[in-house]
JSON list of C-alpha atoms in Angstrom, two decimals:
[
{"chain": "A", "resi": 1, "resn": "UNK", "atom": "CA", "xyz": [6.44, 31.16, 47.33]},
{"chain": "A", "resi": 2, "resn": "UNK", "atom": "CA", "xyz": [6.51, 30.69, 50.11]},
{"chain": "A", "resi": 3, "resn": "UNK", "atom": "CA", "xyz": [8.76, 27.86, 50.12]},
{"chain": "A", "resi": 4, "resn": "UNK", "atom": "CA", "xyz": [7.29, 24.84, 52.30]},
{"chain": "A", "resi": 5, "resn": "UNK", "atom": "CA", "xyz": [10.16, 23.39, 52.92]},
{"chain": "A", "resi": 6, "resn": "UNK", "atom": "CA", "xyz": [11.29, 26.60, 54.96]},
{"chain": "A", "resi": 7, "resn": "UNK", "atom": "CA", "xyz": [9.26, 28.84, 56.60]},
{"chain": "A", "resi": 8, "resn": "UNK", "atom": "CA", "xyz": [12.31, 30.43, 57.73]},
{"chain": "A", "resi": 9, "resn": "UNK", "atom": "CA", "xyz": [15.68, 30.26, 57.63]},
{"chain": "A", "resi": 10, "resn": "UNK", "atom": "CA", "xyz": [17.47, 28.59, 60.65]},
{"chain": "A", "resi": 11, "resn": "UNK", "atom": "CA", "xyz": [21.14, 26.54, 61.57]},
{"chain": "A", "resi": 12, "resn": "UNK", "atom": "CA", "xyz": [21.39, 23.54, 63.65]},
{"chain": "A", "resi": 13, "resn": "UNK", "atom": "CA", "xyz": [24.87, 22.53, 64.86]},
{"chain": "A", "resi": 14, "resn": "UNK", "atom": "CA", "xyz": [25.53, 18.70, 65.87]},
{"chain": "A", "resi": 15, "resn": "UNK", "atom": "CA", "xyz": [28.31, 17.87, 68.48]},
{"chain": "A", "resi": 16, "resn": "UNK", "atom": "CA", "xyz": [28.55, 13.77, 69.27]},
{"chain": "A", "resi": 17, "resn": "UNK", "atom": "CA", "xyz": [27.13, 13.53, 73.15]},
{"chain": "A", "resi": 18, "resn": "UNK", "atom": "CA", "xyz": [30.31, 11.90, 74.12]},
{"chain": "A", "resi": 19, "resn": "UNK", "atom": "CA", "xyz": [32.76, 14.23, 72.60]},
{"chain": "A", "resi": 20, "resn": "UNK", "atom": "CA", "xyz": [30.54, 17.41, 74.09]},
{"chain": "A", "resi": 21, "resn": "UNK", "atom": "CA", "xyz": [30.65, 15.90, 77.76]},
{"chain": "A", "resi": 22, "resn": "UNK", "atom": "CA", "xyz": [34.69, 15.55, 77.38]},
{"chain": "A", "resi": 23, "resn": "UNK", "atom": "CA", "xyz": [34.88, 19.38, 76.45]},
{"chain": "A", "resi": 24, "resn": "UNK", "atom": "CA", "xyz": [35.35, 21.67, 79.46]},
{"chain": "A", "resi": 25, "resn": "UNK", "atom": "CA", "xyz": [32.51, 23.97, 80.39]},
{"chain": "A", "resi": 26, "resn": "UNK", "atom": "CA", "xyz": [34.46, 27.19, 79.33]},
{"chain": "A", "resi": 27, "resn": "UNK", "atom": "CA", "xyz": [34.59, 25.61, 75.91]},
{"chain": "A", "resi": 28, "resn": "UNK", "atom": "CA", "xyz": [30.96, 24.51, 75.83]},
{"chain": "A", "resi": 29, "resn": "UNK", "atom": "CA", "xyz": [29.62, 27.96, 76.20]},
{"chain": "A", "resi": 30, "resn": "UNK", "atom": "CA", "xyz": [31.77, 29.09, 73.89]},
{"chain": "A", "resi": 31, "resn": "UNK", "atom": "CA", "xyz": [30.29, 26.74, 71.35]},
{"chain": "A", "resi": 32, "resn": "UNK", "atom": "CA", "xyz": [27.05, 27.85, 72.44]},
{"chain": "A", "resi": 33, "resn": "UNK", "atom": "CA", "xyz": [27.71, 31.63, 72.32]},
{"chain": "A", "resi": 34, "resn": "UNK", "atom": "CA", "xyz": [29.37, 30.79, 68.16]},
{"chain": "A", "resi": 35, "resn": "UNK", "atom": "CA", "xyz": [26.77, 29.09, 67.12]},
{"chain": "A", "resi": 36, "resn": "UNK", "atom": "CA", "xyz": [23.83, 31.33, 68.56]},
{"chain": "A", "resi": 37, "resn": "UNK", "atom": "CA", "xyz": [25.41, 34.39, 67.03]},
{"chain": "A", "resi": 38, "resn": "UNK", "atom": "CA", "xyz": [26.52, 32.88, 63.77]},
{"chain": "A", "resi": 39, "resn": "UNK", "atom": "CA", "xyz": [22.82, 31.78, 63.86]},
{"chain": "A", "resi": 40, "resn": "UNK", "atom": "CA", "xyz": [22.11, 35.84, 64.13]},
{"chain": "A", "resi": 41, "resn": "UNK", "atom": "CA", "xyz": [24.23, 36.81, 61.53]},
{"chain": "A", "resi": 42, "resn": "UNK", "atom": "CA", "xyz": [22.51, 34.83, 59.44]},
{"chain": "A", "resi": 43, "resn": "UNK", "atom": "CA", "xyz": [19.51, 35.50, 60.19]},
{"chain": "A", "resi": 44, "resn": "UNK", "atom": "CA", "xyz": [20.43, 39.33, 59.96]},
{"chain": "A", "resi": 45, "resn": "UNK", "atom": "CA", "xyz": [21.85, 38.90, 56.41]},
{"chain": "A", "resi": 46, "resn": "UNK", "atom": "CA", "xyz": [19.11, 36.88, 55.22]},
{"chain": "A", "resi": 47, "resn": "UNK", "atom": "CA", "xyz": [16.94, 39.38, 56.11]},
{"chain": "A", "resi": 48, "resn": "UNK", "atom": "CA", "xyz": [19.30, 42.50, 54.83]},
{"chain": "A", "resi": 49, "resn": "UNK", "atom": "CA", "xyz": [19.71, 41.12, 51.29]},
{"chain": "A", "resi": 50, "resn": "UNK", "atom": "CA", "xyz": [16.98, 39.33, 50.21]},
{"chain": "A", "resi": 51, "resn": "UNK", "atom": "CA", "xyz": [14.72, 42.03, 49.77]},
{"chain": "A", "resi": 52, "resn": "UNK", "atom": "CA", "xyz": [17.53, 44.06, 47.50]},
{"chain": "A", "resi": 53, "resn": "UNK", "atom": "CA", "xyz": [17.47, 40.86, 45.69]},
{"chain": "A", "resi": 54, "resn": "UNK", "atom": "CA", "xyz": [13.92, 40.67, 45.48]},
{"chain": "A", "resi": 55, "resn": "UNK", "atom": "CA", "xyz": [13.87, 44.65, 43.79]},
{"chain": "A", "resi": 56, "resn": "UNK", "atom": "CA", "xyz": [16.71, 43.50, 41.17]},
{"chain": "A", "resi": 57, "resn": "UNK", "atom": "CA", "xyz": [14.58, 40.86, 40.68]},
{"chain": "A", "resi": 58, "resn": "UNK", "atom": "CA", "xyz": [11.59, 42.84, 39.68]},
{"chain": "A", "resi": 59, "resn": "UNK", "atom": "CA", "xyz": [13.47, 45.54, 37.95]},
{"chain": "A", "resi": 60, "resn": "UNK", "atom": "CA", "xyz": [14.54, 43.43, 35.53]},
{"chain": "A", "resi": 61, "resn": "UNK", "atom": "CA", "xyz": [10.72, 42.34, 34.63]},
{"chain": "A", "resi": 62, "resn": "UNK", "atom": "CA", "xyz": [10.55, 38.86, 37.39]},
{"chain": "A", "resi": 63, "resn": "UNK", "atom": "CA", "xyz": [7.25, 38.32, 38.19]},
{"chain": "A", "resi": 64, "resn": "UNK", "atom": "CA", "xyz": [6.32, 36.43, 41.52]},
{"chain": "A", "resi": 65, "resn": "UNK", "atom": "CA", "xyz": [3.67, 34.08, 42.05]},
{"chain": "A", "resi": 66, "resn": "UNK", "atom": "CA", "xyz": [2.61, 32.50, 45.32]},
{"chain": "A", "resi": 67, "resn": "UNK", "atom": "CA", "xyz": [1.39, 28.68, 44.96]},
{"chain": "A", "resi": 68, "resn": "UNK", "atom": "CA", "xyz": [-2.31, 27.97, 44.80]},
{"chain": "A", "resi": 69, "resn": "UNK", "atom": "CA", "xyz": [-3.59, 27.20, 47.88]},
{"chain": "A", "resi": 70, "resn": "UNK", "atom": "CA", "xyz": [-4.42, 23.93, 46.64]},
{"chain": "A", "resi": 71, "resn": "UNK", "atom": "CA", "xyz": [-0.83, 23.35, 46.27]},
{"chain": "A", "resi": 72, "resn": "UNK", "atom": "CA", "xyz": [0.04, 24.68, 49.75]},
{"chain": "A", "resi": 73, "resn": "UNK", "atom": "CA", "xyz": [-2.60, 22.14, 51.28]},
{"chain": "A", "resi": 74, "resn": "UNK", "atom": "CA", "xyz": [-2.03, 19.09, 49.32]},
{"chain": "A", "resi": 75, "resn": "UNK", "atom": "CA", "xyz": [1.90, 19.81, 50.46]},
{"chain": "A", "resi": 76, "resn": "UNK", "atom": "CA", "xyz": [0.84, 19.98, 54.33]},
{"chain": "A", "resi": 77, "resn": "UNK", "atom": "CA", "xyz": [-1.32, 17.36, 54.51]},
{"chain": "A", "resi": 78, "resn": "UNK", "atom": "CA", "xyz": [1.71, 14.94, 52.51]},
{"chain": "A", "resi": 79, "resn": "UNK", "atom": "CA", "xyz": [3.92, 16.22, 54.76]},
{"chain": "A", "resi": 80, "resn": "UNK", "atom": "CA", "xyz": [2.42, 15.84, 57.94]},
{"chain": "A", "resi": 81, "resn": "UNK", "atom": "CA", "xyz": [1.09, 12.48, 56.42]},
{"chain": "A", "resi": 82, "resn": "UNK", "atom": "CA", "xyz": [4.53, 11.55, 56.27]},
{"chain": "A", "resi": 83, "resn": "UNK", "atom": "CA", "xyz": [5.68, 12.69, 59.93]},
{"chain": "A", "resi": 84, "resn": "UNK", "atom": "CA", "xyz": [2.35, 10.56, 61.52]},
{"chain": "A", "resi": 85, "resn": "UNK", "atom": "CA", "xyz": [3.59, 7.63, 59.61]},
{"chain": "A", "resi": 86, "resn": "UNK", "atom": "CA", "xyz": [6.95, 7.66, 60.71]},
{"chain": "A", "resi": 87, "resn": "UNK", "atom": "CA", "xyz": [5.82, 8.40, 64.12]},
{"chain": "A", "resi": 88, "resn": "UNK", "atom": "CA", "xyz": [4.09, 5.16, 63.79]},
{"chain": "A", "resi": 89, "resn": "UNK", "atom": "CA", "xyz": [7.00, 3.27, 63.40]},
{"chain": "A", "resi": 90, "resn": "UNK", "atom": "CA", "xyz": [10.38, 4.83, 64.24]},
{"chain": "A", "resi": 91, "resn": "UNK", "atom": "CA", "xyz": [10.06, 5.63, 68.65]},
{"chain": "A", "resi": 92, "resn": "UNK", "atom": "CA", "xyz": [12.93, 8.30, 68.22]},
{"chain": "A", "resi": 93, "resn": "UNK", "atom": "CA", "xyz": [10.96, 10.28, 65.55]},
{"chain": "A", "resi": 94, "resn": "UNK", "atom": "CA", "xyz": [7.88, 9.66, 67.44]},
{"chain": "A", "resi": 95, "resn": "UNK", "atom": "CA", "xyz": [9.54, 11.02, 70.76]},
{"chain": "A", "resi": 96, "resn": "UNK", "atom": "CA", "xyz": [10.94, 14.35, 69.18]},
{"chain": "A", "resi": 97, "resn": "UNK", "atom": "CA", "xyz": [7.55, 15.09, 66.51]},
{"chain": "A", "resi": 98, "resn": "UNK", "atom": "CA", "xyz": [4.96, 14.33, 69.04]},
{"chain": "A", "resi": 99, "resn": "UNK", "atom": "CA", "xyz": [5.99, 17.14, 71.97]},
{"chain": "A", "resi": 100, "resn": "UNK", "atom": "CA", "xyz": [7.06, 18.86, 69.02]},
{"chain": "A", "resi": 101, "resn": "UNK", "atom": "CA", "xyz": [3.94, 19.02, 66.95]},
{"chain": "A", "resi": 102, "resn": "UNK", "atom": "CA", "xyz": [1.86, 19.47, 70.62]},
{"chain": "A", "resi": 103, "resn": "UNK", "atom": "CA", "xyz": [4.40, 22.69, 71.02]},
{"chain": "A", "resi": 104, "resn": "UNK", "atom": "CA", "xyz": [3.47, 23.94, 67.67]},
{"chain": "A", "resi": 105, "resn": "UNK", "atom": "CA", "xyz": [0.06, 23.72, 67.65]},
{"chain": "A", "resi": 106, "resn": "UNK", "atom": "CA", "xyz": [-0.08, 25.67, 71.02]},
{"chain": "A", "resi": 107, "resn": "UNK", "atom": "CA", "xyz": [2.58, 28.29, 69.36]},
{"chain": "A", "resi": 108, "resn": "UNK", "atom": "CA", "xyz": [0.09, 28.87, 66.32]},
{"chain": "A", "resi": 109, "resn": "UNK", "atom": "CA", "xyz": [-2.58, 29.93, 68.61]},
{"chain": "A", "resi": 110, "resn": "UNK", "atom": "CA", "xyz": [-0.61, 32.44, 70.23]},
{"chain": "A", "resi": 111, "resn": "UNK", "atom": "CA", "xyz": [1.49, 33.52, 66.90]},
{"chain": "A", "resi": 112, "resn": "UNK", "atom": "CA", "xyz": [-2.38, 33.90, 64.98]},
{"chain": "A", "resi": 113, "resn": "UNK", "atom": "CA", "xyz": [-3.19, 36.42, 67.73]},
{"chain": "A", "resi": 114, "resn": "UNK", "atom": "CA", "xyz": [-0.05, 38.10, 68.28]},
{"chain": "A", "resi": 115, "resn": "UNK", "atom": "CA", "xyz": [2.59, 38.17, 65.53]},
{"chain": "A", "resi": 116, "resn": "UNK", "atom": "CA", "xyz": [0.49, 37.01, 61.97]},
{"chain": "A", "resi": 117, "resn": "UNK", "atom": "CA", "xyz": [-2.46, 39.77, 63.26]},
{"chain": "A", "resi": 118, "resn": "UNK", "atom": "CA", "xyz": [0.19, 42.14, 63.46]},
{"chain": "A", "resi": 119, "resn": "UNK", "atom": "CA", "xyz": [2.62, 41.56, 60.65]},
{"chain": "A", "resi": 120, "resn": "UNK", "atom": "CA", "xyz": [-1.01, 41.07, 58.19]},
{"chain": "A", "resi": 121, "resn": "UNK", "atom": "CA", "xyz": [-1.74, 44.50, 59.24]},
{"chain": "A", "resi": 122, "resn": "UNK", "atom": "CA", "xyz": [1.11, 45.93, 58.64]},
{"chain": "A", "resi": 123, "resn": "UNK", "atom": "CA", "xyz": [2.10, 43.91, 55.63]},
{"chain": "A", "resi": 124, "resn": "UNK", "atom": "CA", "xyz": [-0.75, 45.36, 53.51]},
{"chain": "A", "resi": 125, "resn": "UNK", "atom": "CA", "xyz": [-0.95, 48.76, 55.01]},
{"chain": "A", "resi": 126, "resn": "UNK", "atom": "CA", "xyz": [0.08, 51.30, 52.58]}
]
């Protein structure tokens, strides 16, 4: 842990633009209201039952071990290695990573003040 690939869990829901402009508006925000919450529930079970899951885990002698931090770089920098590249050739990556990773960077400033300060604290508090 923690798994790279996922910081956390999330859905994404696809809808063709052409087929999505066709639908009515009532049936739009419909769509939009079922997939936020289904997005919720998710999140809400995720959160509910892992950590029961975790406590079996450990109860029946499971041992977890976080991945050097070597590990944890050498995955970031391939990744992001990977995104620049791609950037470099494919404009429709380019145009979604680069506001993206701009938005991000700005977000972990705020988040490393705000939220990681905060759940750190508490996190280790006993």
């Amino acid at each position: 842990y923690p798994g790279w690939w996922e910081g956390g869990p999330q859905l994404s829901f696809y809808v063709n633009q052409a087929a999505w402009q066709a639908l009515p508006e009532a049936y739009r925000q419909a769509f939009e209201v079922a997939t936020a919450e289904a997005n919720q529930l998710m999140l809400a079970q995720y959160d509910a039952k892992n950590p029961p899951a975790m406590l079996r885990l450990a109860g029946q002698g499971v041992k977890l071990h976080p991945f050097p931090k070597d590990v944890m770089l050498a995955a970031r920098r391939a990744t992001f290695e990977l995104y620049e590249s791609e950037a470099k050739t494919n404009p429709d990556f380019a145009a979604i990573y680069r506001p993206w990773k701009l938005f991000r960077d700005t977000q972990f400033q705020w988040f490393k003040v705000a939220e990681a300060a905060y759940a750190n604290f508490n996190y280790y508090v006993k």
